[in-house]
């Protein structure tokens, strides 16, 4: 697995933060594609689309190659694997925390079962309760100038 520094991870997650770039990566899962083929489904100018490709390339997520007049892009999976590894560490942590919370809640329910309240009677419109007012009361006296 490739070790990444903080700047490389920042670039990867920044590149993944945009939906257009994520769609480009998804399109490249099928294999190499020309820039014009990748740009076709996106409603933007070619120069705007090229900026998205540059962000992906700077993050190391794609590689561009020119063959004559055709520029093709290929997916580079290594940076994505490294970012997934970084995320996996935190997934293990949060899974452990959530498992601990589930055990605690299960234990609490065994000791003190939750009270199941009966639904409010249907007096009025569809039985909806009116939330309490957030008003703090009448305004106090104002200072005269």
mmCIF file with all atom_site columns, C-alpha atoms in Angstrom:
data_model
loop_
_atom_site.group_PDB
_atom_site.id
_atom_site.type_symbol
_atom_site.label_atom_id
_atom_site.label_alt_id
_atom_site.label_comp_id
_atom_site.label_asym_id
_atom_site.label_entity_id
_atom_site.label_seq_id
_atom_site.pdbx_PDB_ins_code
_atom_site.Cartn_x
_atom_site.Cartn_y
_atom_site.Cartn_z
_atom_site.occupancy
_atom_site.B_iso_or_equiv
_atom_site.pdbx_formal_charge
_atom_site.auth_seq_id
_atom_site.auth_comp_id
_atom_site.auth_asym_id
_atom_site.auth_atom_id
_atom_site.pdbx_PDB_model_num
ATOM 1   C CA . UNK A 1 1   ? 0.000   0.000  0.000   1.00 0.00 ? 1   UNK A CA 1
ATOM 2   C CA . UNK A 1 2   ? 1.254   3.498  -0.843  1.00 0.00 ? 2   UNK A CA 1
ATOM 3   C CA . UNK A 1 3   ? 1.830   5.787  2.135   1.00 0.00 ? 3   UNK A CA 1
ATOM 4   C CA . UNK A 1 4   ? 0.533   9.308  1.565   1.00 0.00 ? 4   UNK A CA 1
ATOM 5   C CA . UNK A 1 5   ? 1.372   12.514 3.340   1.00 0.00 ? 5   UNK A CA 1
ATOM 6   C CA . UNK A 1 6   ? -1.273  14.987 4.487   1.00 0.00 ? 6   UNK A CA 1
ATOM 7   C CA . UNK A 1 7   ? -0.994  17.121 1.325   1.00 0.00 ? 7   UNK A CA 1
ATOM 8   C CA . UNK A 1 8   ? -1.601  14.105 -0.903  1.00 0.00 ? 8   UNK A CA 1
ATOM 9   C CA . UNK A 1 9   ? -4.636  13.043 1.159   1.00 0.00 ? 9   UNK A CA 1
ATOM 10  C CA . UNK A 1 10  ? -5.956  16.620 1.053   1.00 0.00 ? 10  UNK A CA 1
ATOM 11  C CA . UNK A 1 11  ? -5.659  16.619 -2.746  1.00 0.00 ? 11  UNK A CA 1
ATOM 12  C CA . UNK A 1 12  ? -7.412  13.255 -3.054  1.00 0.00 ? 12  UNK A CA 1
ATOM 13  C CA . UNK A 1 13  ? -10.325 14.149 -0.801  1.00 0.00 ? 13  UNK A CA 1
ATOM 14  C CA . UNK A 1 14  ? -10.617 17.579 -2.417  1.00 0.00 ? 14  UNK A CA 1
ATOM 15  C CA . UNK A 1 15  ? -10.799 15.939 -5.840  1.00 0.00 ? 15  UNK A CA 1
ATOM 16  C CA . UNK A 1 16  ? -13.434 13.486 -4.599  1.00 0.00 ? 16  UNK A CA 1
ATOM 17  C CA . UNK A 1 17  ? -15.528 16.301 -3.123  1.00 0.00 ? 17  UNK A CA 1
ATOM 18  C CA . UNK A 1 18  ? -16.962 17.214 -6.527  1.00 0.00 ? 18  UNK A CA 1
ATOM 19  C CA . UNK A 1 19  ? -19.687 15.165 -8.201  1.00 0.00 ? 19  UNK A CA 1
ATOM 20  C CA . UNK A 1 20  ? -18.385 15.757 -11.727 1.00 0.00 ? 20  UNK A CA 1
ATOM 21  C CA . UNK A 1 21  ? -14.980 14.360 -10.790 1.00 0.00 ? 21  UNK A CA 1
ATOM 22  C CA . UNK A 1 22  ? -16.544 11.350 -9.047  1.00 0.00 ? 22  UNK A CA 1
ATOM 23  C CA . UNK A 1 23  ? -18.562 10.627 -12.215 1.00 0.00 ? 23  UNK A CA 1
ATOM 24  C CA . UNK A 1 24  ? -15.381 10.835 -14.309 1.00 0.00 ? 24  UNK A CA 1
ATOM 25  C CA . UNK A 1 25  ? -13.719 8.281  -12.018 1.00 0.00 ? 25  UNK A CA 1
ATOM 26  C CA . UNK A 1 26  ? -16.775 6.031  -12.284 1.00 0.00 ? 26  UNK A CA 1
ATOM 27  C CA . UNK A 1 27  ? -16.648 6.289  -16.097 1.00 0.00 ? 27  UNK A CA 1
ATOM 28  C CA . UNK A 1 28  ? -12.957 5.363  -16.061 1.00 0.00 ? 28  UNK A CA 1
ATOM 29  C CA . UNK A 1 29  ? -13.680 2.148  -14.136 1.00 0.00 ? 29  UNK A CA 1
ATOM 30  C CA . UNK A 1 30  ? -14.658 0.668  -17.518 1.00 0.00 ? 30  UNK A CA 1
ATOM 31  C CA . UNK A 1 31  ? -11.188 1.446  -18.922 1.00 0.00 ? 31  UNK A CA 1
ATOM 32  C CA . UNK A 1 32  ? -9.358  4.270  -20.692 1.00 0.00 ? 32  UNK A CA 1
ATOM 33  C CA . UNK A 1 33  ? -11.418 6.919  -22.409 1.00 0.00 ? 33  UNK A CA 1
ATOM 34  C CA . UNK A 1 34  ? -10.725 10.002 -24.490 1.00 0.00 ? 34  UNK A CA 1
ATOM 35  C CA . UNK A 1 35  ? -11.253 13.428 -22.985 1.00 0.00 ? 35  UNK A CA 1
ATOM 36  C CA . UNK A 1 36  ? -14.083 14.162 -25.447 1.00 0.00 ? 36  UNK A CA 1
ATOM 37  C CA . UNK A 1 37  ? -15.845 10.901 -24.503 1.00 0.00 ? 37  UNK A CA 1
ATOM 38  C CA . UNK A 1 38  ? -15.529 11.716 -20.806 1.00 0.00 ? 38  UNK A CA 1
ATOM 39  C CA . UNK A 1 39  ? -16.724 15.307 -21.317 1.00 0.00 ? 39  UNK A CA 1
ATOM 40  C CA . UNK A 1 40  ? -19.772 14.423 -23.442 1.00 0.00 ? 40  UNK A CA 1
ATOM 41  C CA . UNK A 1 41  ? -22.276 13.654 -20.607 1.00 0.00 ? 41  UNK A CA 1
ATOM 42  C CA . UNK A 1 42  ? -21.371 16.801 -18.656 1.00 0.00 ? 42  UNK A CA 1
ATOM 43  C CA . UNK A 1 43  ? -23.147 20.060 -19.413 1.00 0.00 ? 43  UNK A CA 1
ATOM 44  C CA . UNK A 1 44  ? -20.091 22.320 -19.425 1.00 0.00 ? 44  UNK A CA 1
ATOM 45  C CA . UNK A 1 45  ? -17.527 23.741 -21.779 1.00 0.00 ? 45  UNK A CA 1
ATOM 46  C CA . UNK A 1 46  ? -14.440 21.709 -22.621 1.00 0.00 ? 46  UNK A CA 1
ATOM 47  C CA . UNK A 1 47  ? -12.103 24.189 -20.836 1.00 0.00 ? 47  UNK A CA 1
ATOM 48  C CA . UNK A 1 48  ? -14.214 23.886 -17.668 1.00 0.00 ? 48  UNK A CA 1
ATOM 49  C CA . UNK A 1 49  ? -14.138 20.104 -17.927 1.00 0.00 ? 49  UNK A CA 1
ATOM 50  C CA . UNK A 1 50  ? -10.365 20.149 -18.427 1.00 0.00 ? 50  UNK A CA 1
ATOM 51  C CA . UNK A 1 51  ? -10.030 21.932 -15.065 1.00 0.00 ? 51  UNK A CA 1
ATOM 52  C CA . UNK A 1 52  ? -11.750 18.963 -13.431 1.00 0.00 ? 52  UNK A CA 1
ATOM 53  C CA . UNK A 1 53  ? -9.333  16.596 -15.161 1.00 0.00 ? 53  UNK A CA 1
ATOM 54  C CA . UNK A 1 54  ? -6.388  18.661 -13.957 1.00 0.00 ? 54  UNK A CA 1
ATOM 55  C CA . UNK A 1 55  ? -7.587  18.373 -10.333 1.00 0.00 ? 55  UNK A CA 1
ATOM 56  C CA . UNK A 1 56  ? -7.902  14.597 -10.729 1.00 0.00 ? 56  UNK A CA 1
ATOM 57  C CA . UNK A 1 57  ? -4.481  14.380 -12.341 1.00 0.00 ? 57  UNK A CA 1
ATOM 58  C CA . UNK A 1 58  ? -2.836  16.571 -9.680  1.00 0.00 ? 58  UNK A CA 1
ATOM 59  C CA . UNK A 1 59  ? -4.311  14.265 -7.016  1.00 0.00 ? 59  UNK A CA 1
ATOM 60  C CA . UNK A 1 60  ? -2.830  11.268 -8.853  1.00 0.00 ? 60  UNK A CA 1
ATOM 61  C CA . UNK A 1 61  ? -6.243  9.706  -9.452  1.00 0.00 ? 61  UNK A CA 1
ATOM 62  C CA . UNK A 1 62  ? -5.936  9.696  -13.254 1.00 0.00 ? 62  UNK A CA 1
ATOM 63  C CA . UNK A 1 63  ? -3.142  9.682  -15.808 1.00 0.00 ? 63  UNK A CA 1
ATOM 64  C CA . UNK A 1 64  ? -3.386  11.396 -19.185 1.00 0.00 ? 64  UNK A CA 1
ATOM 65  C CA . UNK A 1 65  ? -1.617  10.184 -22.327 1.00 0.00 ? 65  UNK A CA 1
ATOM 66  C CA . UNK A 1 66  ? -1.580  11.749 -25.775 1.00 0.00 ? 66  UNK A CA 1
ATOM 67  C CA . UNK A 1 67  ? -1.654  9.613  -28.896 1.00 0.00 ? 67  UNK A CA 1
ATOM 68  C CA . UNK A 1 68  ? -1.584  11.893 -31.919 1.00 0.00 ? 68  UNK A CA 1
ATOM 69  C CA . UNK A 1 69  ? -4.421  14.366 -31.436 1.00 0.00 ? 69  UNK A CA 1
ATOM 70  C CA . UNK A 1 70  ? -6.352  12.194 -28.955 1.00 0.00 ? 70  UNK A CA 1
ATOM 71  C CA . UNK A 1 71  ? -5.789  12.611 -25.225 1.00 0.00 ? 71  UNK A CA 1
ATOM 72  C CA . UNK A 1 72  ? -6.864  9.575  -23.203 1.00 0.00 ? 72  UNK A CA 1
ATOM 73  C CA . UNK A 1 73  ? -7.343  9.253  -19.476 1.00 0.00 ? 73  UNK A CA 1
ATOM 74  C CA . UNK A 1 74  ? -6.756  6.186  -17.348 1.00 0.00 ? 74  UNK A CA 1
ATOM 75  C CA . UNK A 1 75  ? -7.717  5.526  -13.758 1.00 0.00 ? 75  UNK A CA 1
ATOM 76  C CA . UNK A 1 76  ? -4.827  5.340  -11.265 1.00 0.00 ? 76  UNK A CA 1
ATOM 77  C CA . UNK A 1 77  ? -6.145  3.278  -8.353  1.00 0.00 ? 77  UNK A CA 1
ATOM 78  C CA . UNK A 1 78  ? -3.177  3.483  -5.938  1.00 0.00 ? 78  UNK A CA 1
ATOM 79  C CA . UNK A 1 79  ? -4.013  6.888  -4.383  1.00 0.00 ? 79  UNK A CA 1
ATOM 80  C CA . UNK A 1 80  ? -7.626  5.748  -3.915  1.00 0.00 ? 80  UNK A CA 1
ATOM 81  C CA . UNK A 1 81  ? -6.435  2.594  -2.147  1.00 0.00 ? 81  UNK A CA 1
ATOM 82  C CA . UNK A 1 82  ? -4.251  4.646  0.178   1.00 0.00 ? 82  UNK A CA 1
ATOM 83  C CA . UNK A 1 83  ? -7.151  6.990  0.982   1.00 0.00 ? 83  UNK A CA 1
ATOM 84  C CA . UNK A 1 84  ? -9.421  3.989  1.579   1.00 0.00 ? 84  UNK A CA 1
ATOM 85  C CA . UNK A 1 85  ? -6.819  2.583  3.967   1.00 0.00 ? 85  UNK A CA 1
ATOM 86  C CA . UNK A 1 86  ? -6.750  5.871  5.837   1.00 0.00 ? 86  UNK A CA 1
ATOM 87  C CA . UNK A 1 87  ? -10.556 5.799  6.096   1.00 0.00 ? 87  UNK A CA 1
ATOM 88  C CA . UNK A 1 88  ? -10.526 2.148  7.215   1.00 0.00 ? 88  UNK A CA 1
ATOM 89  C CA . UNK A 1 89  ? -8.616  3.060  10.386  1.00 0.00 ? 89  UNK A CA 1
ATOM 90  C CA . UNK A 1 90  ? -11.410 5.405  11.371  1.00 0.00 ? 90  UNK A CA 1
ATOM 91  C CA . UNK A 1 91  ? -14.088 2.946  10.303  1.00 0.00 ? 91  UNK A CA 1
ATOM 92  C CA . UNK A 1 92  ? -12.671 0.402  12.768  1.00 0.00 ? 92  UNK A CA 1
ATOM 93  C CA . UNK A 1 93  ? -12.667 3.059  15.499  1.00 0.00 ? 93  UNK A CA 1
ATOM 94  C CA . UNK A 1 94  ? -16.260 4.167  14.884  1.00 0.00 ? 94  UNK A CA 1
ATOM 95  C CA . UNK A 1 95  ? -17.500 0.609  14.470  1.00 0.00 ? 95  UNK A CA 1
ATOM 96  C CA . UNK A 1 96  ? -16.045 -0.184 17.892  1.00 0.00 ? 96  UNK A CA 1
ATOM 97  C CA . UNK A 1 97  ? -17.618 2.932  19.377  1.00 0.00 ? 97  UNK A CA 1
ATOM 98  C CA . UNK A 1 98  ? -21.029 2.162  17.872  1.00 0.00 ? 98  UNK A CA 1
ATOM 99  C CA . UNK A 1 99  ? -20.834 -1.467 19.024  1.00 0.00 ? 99  UNK A CA 1
ATOM 100 C CA . UNK A 1 100 ? -20.083 -0.223 22.528  1.00 0.00 ? 100 UNK A CA 1
ATOM 101 C CA . UNK A 1 101 ? -23.057 2.153  22.367  1.00 0.00 ? 101 UNK A CA 1
ATOM 102 C CA . UNK A 1 102 ? -25.316 -0.681 21.164  1.00 0.00 ? 102 UNK A CA 1
ATOM 103 C CA . UNK A 1 103 ? -24.216 -2.885 24.086  1.00 0.00 ? 103 UNK A CA 1
ATOM 104 C CA . UNK A 1 104 ? -24.855 -0.035 26.525  1.00 0.00 ? 104 UNK A CA 1
ATOM 105 C CA . UNK A 1 105 ? -28.329 0.663  25.122  1.00 0.00 ? 105 UNK A CA 1
ATOM 106 C CA . UNK A 1 106 ? -29.198 -3.032 25.149  1.00 0.00 ? 106 UNK A CA 1
ATOM 107 C CA . UNK A 1 107 ? -28.095 -3.263 28.781  1.00 0.00 ? 107 UNK A CA 1
ATOM 108 C CA . UNK A 1 108 ? -30.104 -0.159 29.704  1.00 0.00 ? 108 UNK A CA 1
ATOM 109 C CA . UNK A 1 109 ? -33.207 -1.560 28.012  1.00 0.00 ? 109 UNK A CA 1
ATOM 110 C CA . UNK A 1 110 ? -32.834 -4.821 29.944  1.00 0.00 ? 110 UNK A CA 1
ATOM 111 C CA . UNK A 1 111 ? -32.598 -2.940 33.243  1.00 0.00 ? 111 UNK A CA 1
ATOM 112 C CA . UNK A 1 112 ? -35.222 -0.280 32.559  1.00 0.00 ? 112 UNK A CA 1
ATOM 113 C CA . UNK A 1 113 ? -37.460 -1.113 29.573  1.00 0.00 ? 113 UNK A CA 1
ATOM 114 C CA . UNK A 1 114 ? -38.552 1.850  27.518  1.00 0.00 ? 114 UNK A CA 1
ATOM 115 C CA . UNK A 1 115 ? -42.033 3.092  28.244  1.00 0.00 ? 115 UNK A CA 1
ATOM 116 C CA . UNK A 1 116 ? -44.232 2.839  25.212  1.00 0.00 ? 116 UNK A CA 1
ATOM 117 C CA . UNK A 1 117 ? -46.559 5.786  25.306  1.00 0.00 ? 117 UNK A CA 1
ATOM 118 C CA . UNK A 1 118 ? -49.976 5.465  23.799  1.00 0.00 ? 118 UNK A CA 1
ATOM 119 C CA . UNK A 1 119 ? -50.639 7.769  20.857  1.00 0.00 ? 119 UNK A CA 1
ATOM 120 C CA . UNK A 1 120 ? -52.566 10.957 21.693  1.00 0.00 ? 120 UNK A CA 1
ATOM 121 C CA . UNK A 1 121 ? -56.319 10.781 21.365  1.00 0.00 ? 121 UNK A CA 1
ATOM 122 C CA . UNK A 1 122 ? -57.707 12.090 18.161  1.00 0.00 ? 122 UNK A CA 1
ATOM 123 C CA . UNK A 1 123 ? -59.367 15.211 19.449  1.00 0.00 ? 123 UNK A CA 1
ATOM 124 C CA . UNK A 1 124 ? -58.867 17.967 16.930  1.00 0.00 ? 124 UNK A CA 1
ATOM 125 C CA . UNK A 1 125 ? -57.158 17.759 13.581  1.00 0.00 ? 125 UNK A CA 1
ATOM 126 C CA . UNK A 1 126 ? -55.451 14.403 13.008  1.00 0.00 ? 126 UNK A CA 1
ATOM 127 C CA . UNK A 1 127 ? -54.230 14.194 16.609  1.00 0.00 ? 127 UNK A CA 1
ATOM 128 C CA . UNK A 1 128 ? -51.176 16.399 16.035  1.00 0.00 ? 128 UNK A CA 1
ATOM 129 C CA . UNK A 1 129 ? -49.730 18.021 19.112  1.00 0.00 ? 129 UNK A CA 1
ATOM 130 C CA . UNK A 1 130 ? -49.001 21.725 19.169  1.00 0.00 ? 130 UNK A CA 1
ATOM 131 C CA . UNK A 1 131 ? -45.377 22.343 20.143  1.00 0.00 ? 131 UNK A CA 1
ATOM 132 C CA . UNK A 1 132 ? -44.817 24.545 23.175  1.00 0.00 ? 132 UNK A CA 1
ATOM 133 C CA . UNK A 1 133 ? -44.243 28.201 22.514  1.00 0.00 ? 133 UNK A CA 1
ATOM 134 C CA . UNK A 1 134 ? -40.667 29.439 22.442  1.00 0.00 ? 134 UNK A CA 1
ATOM 135 C CA . UNK A 1 135 ? -41.713 32.942 23.492  1.00 0.00 ? 135 UNK A CA 1
ATOM 136 C CA . UNK A 1 136 ? -40.191 34.153 26.729  1.00 0.00 ? 136 UNK A CA 1
ATOM 137 C CA . UNK A 1 137 ? -43.098 36.380 27.663  1.00 0.00 ? 137 UNK A CA 1
ATOM 138 C CA . UNK A 1 138 ? -43.948 40.019 27.241  1.00 0.00 ? 138 UNK A CA 1
ATOM 139 C CA . UNK A 1 139 ? -41.098 42.386 26.449  1.00 0.00 ? 139 UNK A CA 1
ATOM 140 C CA . UNK A 1 140 ? -39.826 44.423 29.370  1.00 0.00 ? 140 UNK A CA 1
ATOM 141 C CA . UNK A 1 141 ? -39.951 48.208 29.675  1.00 0.00 ? 141 UNK A CA 1
ATOM 142 C CA . UNK A 1 142 ? -37.829 50.131 27.224  1.00 0.00 ? 142 UNK A CA 1
ATOM 143 C CA . UNK A 1 143 ? -35.583 52.991 28.174  1.00 0.00 ? 143 UNK A CA 1
ATOM 144 C CA . UNK A 1 144 ? -36.756 56.307 26.804  1.00 0.00 ? 144 UNK A CA 1
ATOM 145 C CA . UNK A 1 145 ? -34.206 58.656 25.331  1.00 0.00 ? 145 UNK A CA 1
#
